[in-house]
Amino acid sequence: MLAYGQMVEMEGSFLEPLQPRDSVLIGDQFRYGFHLKGVPEGTGLGLADLSKGLMDSIVVVQPWVADTVKVYGGRKTSKTYDIDVYMVITSFDEGLYELPRLPVLKSDVEGRIDSLLFDPQTLDVRTMPVDTSSYKVHDIKGQIRYPVTLREILPYILAVWAFAVLCILVWALLASRRKKESPASGHKDPPYVVALRKLEQYRGSKYWAPEKQKILYSGITDTLREYIDARFGIDAPEMTTAEIFSVLKDKDLPADLYDQTKELFETADLVKFAKAFASDEENAAALPAAVRFVTATFQSQLDREQEDAKEEGES
């Protein structure tokens, strides 16, 4: 059966900032609560419901929390505890606030209930001083977004296609070593190796200047014409762009590869014959497009060479 005890005036309340500073500013958060020492095991605490607010201009950010600071006693004796009980509060208004006292009901193991009343604390909230003589109100600016420039992405583009060219060259080298030929027959690099080797010399942006673009596009397209001649049996060096792609249309090329390569040749015609200047984006895409055409079309030739080598070895 519960028995009501007495009202006890208590000391031990605390007001601790979560952000240690020299002064208290608007929006700073504090732990407001009390210490209890030597609390016997089995003691119950009744705390006031302050979820709707502690007082005007004081906001409860986090409700009551009980932390065990220290434990006394062992296996043979009953345990006692030092505990801290607190809530987290803040204020968004400047002023000097006398916080209310903290009432607590404490019941012991025998059912006796005592009312504890902890001493109050004072909260002094201040704002940053403003020089009104030079202060000027400005609108809030949104986050600045800077566009991605070609100069920023160019190293990544060059790194990707350089890595692709390196992998293909290694692959082609290993494949050529597996190919067994007599010394008298002589060794001749496959067309795709020759094409990739020639395209490699146009790596970088040294040919992007307007006065050098003709060298860049002539070198790339002449290399592709020779490769198309060797790969598909088309007399591409003696044909116009329209004639070349009229024949290539029947070679089962992927549509996007066909369109990209045709666009490269048309840009080259404008630079070589119409004295036009290509943009940096077109310059950056020219060599990767040529490398892609060679790497996408040489695989069937490599497979055929491997089959020939296999048949030769069996014979």
mmCIF file of C-alpha atoms in Angstrom, residues 149-256:
data_model
loop_
_atom_site.group_PDB
_atom_site.id
_atom_site.type_symbol
_atom_site.label_atom_id
_atom_site.label_comp_id
_atom_site.label_asym_id
_atom_site.label_seq_id
_atom_site.Cartn_x
_atom_site.Cartn_y
_atom_site.Cartn_z
ATOM 1 C CA THR A 149 33.414 22.461 -68.822
ATOM 2 C CA LEU A 150 35.192 20.467 -71.490
ATOM 3 C CA ARG A 151 38.524 21.299 -69.841
ATOM 4 C CA GLU A 152 37.377 19.426 -66.721
ATOM 5 C CA ILE A 153 36.130 16.271 -68.456
ATOM 6 C CA LEU A 154 38.792 16.130 -71.176
ATOM 7 C CA PRO A 155 41.388 14.303 -68.990
ATOM 8 C CA TYR A 156 38.831 11.587 -68.250
ATOM 9 C CA ILE A 157 37.893 11.209 -71.927
ATOM 10 C CA LEU A 158 41.538 10.941 -72.956
ATOM 11 C CA ALA A 159 42.290 8.491 -70.152
ATOM 12 C CA VAL A 160 39.393 6.209 -71.135
ATOM 13 C CA TRP A 161 40.250 5.932 -74.804
ATOM 14 C CA ALA A 162 43.982 5.697 -74.091
ATOM 15 C CA PHE A 163 43.280 2.751 -71.780
ATOM 16 C CA ALA A 164 41.052 1.184 -74.449
ATOM 17 C CA VAL A 165 43.751 1.588 -77.117
ATOM 18 C CA LEU A 166 46.361 0.103 -74.786
ATOM 19 C CA CYS A 167 44.181 -2.936 -74.038
ATOM 20 C CA ILE A 168 43.483 -3.506 -77.719
ATOM 21 C CA LEU A 169 47.146 -3.203 -78.650
ATOM 22 C CA VAL A 170 48.108 -5.735 -75.974
ATOM 23 C CA TRP A 171 45.354 -8.062 -77.130
ATOM 24 C CA ALA A 172 46.407 -7.703 -80.772
ATOM 25 C CA LEU A 173 50.048 -8.305 -79.881
ATOM 26 C CA LEU A 174 49.240 -11.505 -78.012
ATOM 27 C CA ALA A 175 47.025 -12.685 -80.847
ATOM 28 C CA SER A 176 49.727 -12.018 -83.439
ATOM 29 C CA ARG A 177 52.260 -14.002 -81.411
ATOM 30 C CA ARG A 178 49.935 -17.002 -81.363
ATOM 31 C CA LYS A 179 49.782 -16.882 -85.141
ATOM 32 C CA LYS A 180 52.338 -19.277 -86.570
ATOM 33 C CA GLU A 181 53.898 -18.240 -89.825
ATOM 34 C CA SER A 182 57.009 -19.419 -91.641
ATOM 35 C CA PRO A 183 59.976 -16.977 -91.583
ATOM 36 C CA ALA A 184 60.018 -16.821 -95.387
ATOM 37 C CA SER A 185 56.460 -15.589 -95.597
ATOM 38 C CA GLY A 186 57.319 -12.421 -93.696
ATOM 39 C CA HIS A 187 55.257 -10.821 -90.915
ATOM 40 C CA LYS A 188 52.635 -8.187 -91.628
ATOM 41 C CA ASP A 189 50.609 -6.520 -88.916
ATOM 42 C CA PRO A 190 46.826 -6.889 -89.186
ATOM 43 C CA PRO A 191 44.963 -3.829 -90.564
ATOM 44 C CA TYR A 192 43.413 -2.994 -87.201
ATOM 45 C CA VAL A 193 46.850 -2.888 -85.501
ATOM 46 C CA VAL A 194 48.183 -0.631 -88.251
ATOM 47 C CA ALA A 195 45.134 1.641 -87.941
ATOM 48 C CA LEU A 196 45.324 1.907 -84.144
ATOM 49 C CA ARG A 197 49.049 2.612 -84.311
ATOM 50 C CA LYS A 198 48.471 5.468 -86.767
ATOM 51 C CA LEU A 199 45.574 6.881 -84.744
ATOM 52 C CA GLU A 200 47.737 6.904 -81.606
ATOM 53 C CA GLN A 201 49.850 9.770 -82.971
ATOM 54 C CA TYR A 202 46.823 12.093 -82.897
ATOM 55 C CA ARG A 203 46.349 11.652 -79.177
ATOM 56 C CA GLY A 204 46.063 14.875 -77.193
ATOM 57 C CA SER A 205 44.835 18.343 -78.095
ATOM 58 C CA LYS A 206 47.891 19.674 -79.967
ATOM 59 C CA TYR A 207 45.995 19.470 -83.272
ATOM 60 C CA TRP A 208 42.877 21.283 -81.999
ATOM 61 C CA ALA A 209 44.069 24.743 -83.034
ATOM 62 C CA PRO A 210 42.156 26.021 -86.109
ATOM 63 C CA GLU A 211 45.301 26.051 -88.272
ATOM 64 C CA LYS A 212 46.059 22.400 -87.414
ATOM 65 C CA GLN A 213 42.570 20.881 -87.596
ATOM 66 C CA LYS A 214 42.996 19.938 -91.246
ATOM 67 C CA ILE A 215 45.994 17.778 -90.323
ATOM 68 C CA LEU A 216 43.987 16.106 -87.530
ATOM 69 C CA TYR A 217 40.901 15.239 -89.572
ATOM 70 C CA SER A 218 42.858 14.322 -92.719
ATOM 71 C CA GLY A 219 45.074 11.949 -90.736
ATOM 72 C CA ILE A 220 42.157 10.291 -88.915
ATOM 73 C CA THR A 221 39.913 9.831 -91.964
ATOM 74 C CA ASP A 222 42.806 8.708 -94.248
ATOM 75 C CA THR A 223 43.689 6.056 -91.657
ATOM 76 C CA LEU A 224 40.061 4.888 -91.564
ATOM 77 C CA ARG A 225 39.879 4.818 -95.374
ATOM 78 C CA GLU A 226 42.908 2.511 -95.509
ATOM 79 C CA TYR A 227 41.449 0.340 -92.763
ATOM 80 C CA ILE A 228 38.058 0.117 -94.528
ATOM 81 C CA ASP A 229 39.877 -0.865 -97.733
ATOM 82 C CA ALA A 230 41.767 -3.678 -95.977
ATOM 83 C CA ARG A 231 38.893 -4.802 -93.752
ATOM 84 C CA PHE A 232 35.920 -4.683 -96.113
ATOM 85 C CA GLY A 233 37.563 -4.733 -99.548
ATOM 86 C CA ILE A 234 36.193 -1.288 -100.401
ATOM 87 C CA ASP A 235 38.352 1.094 -102.436
ATOM 88 C CA ALA A 236 37.703 3.783 -99.790
ATOM 89 C CA PRO A 237 40.830 5.923 -100.523
ATOM 90 C CA GLU A 238 39.422 6.656 -104.017
ATOM 91 C CA MET A 239 35.803 7.183 -102.939
ATOM 92 C CA THR A 240 33.844 10.132 -101.544
ATOM 93 C CA THR A 241 32.247 10.090 -98.121
ATOM 94 C CA ALA A 242 28.807 9.477 -99.593
ATOM 95 C CA GLU A 243 30.092 6.563 -101.699
ATOM 96 C CA ILE A 244 31.898 4.954 -98.755
ATOM 97 C CA PHE A 245 28.882 4.962 -96.479
ATOM 98 C CA SER A 246 26.576 3.897 -99.258
ATOM 99 C CA VAL A 247 28.594 0.667 -99.437
ATOM 100 C CA LEU A 248 29.049 0.342 -95.651
ATOM 101 C CA LYS A 249 25.289 0.450 -95.178
ATOM 102 C CA ASP A 250 25.160 -3.171 -96.384
ATOM 103 C CA LYS A 251 27.952 -4.390 -94.046
ATOM 104 C CA ASP A 252 25.739 -5.046 -90.979
ATOM 105 C CA LEU A 253 27.312 -2.312 -88.883
ATOM 106 C CA PRO A 254 25.479 -1.220 -85.712
ATOM 107 C CA ALA A 255 23.311 1.806 -86.456
ATOM 108 C CA ASP A 256 24.925 4.055 -83.826
#
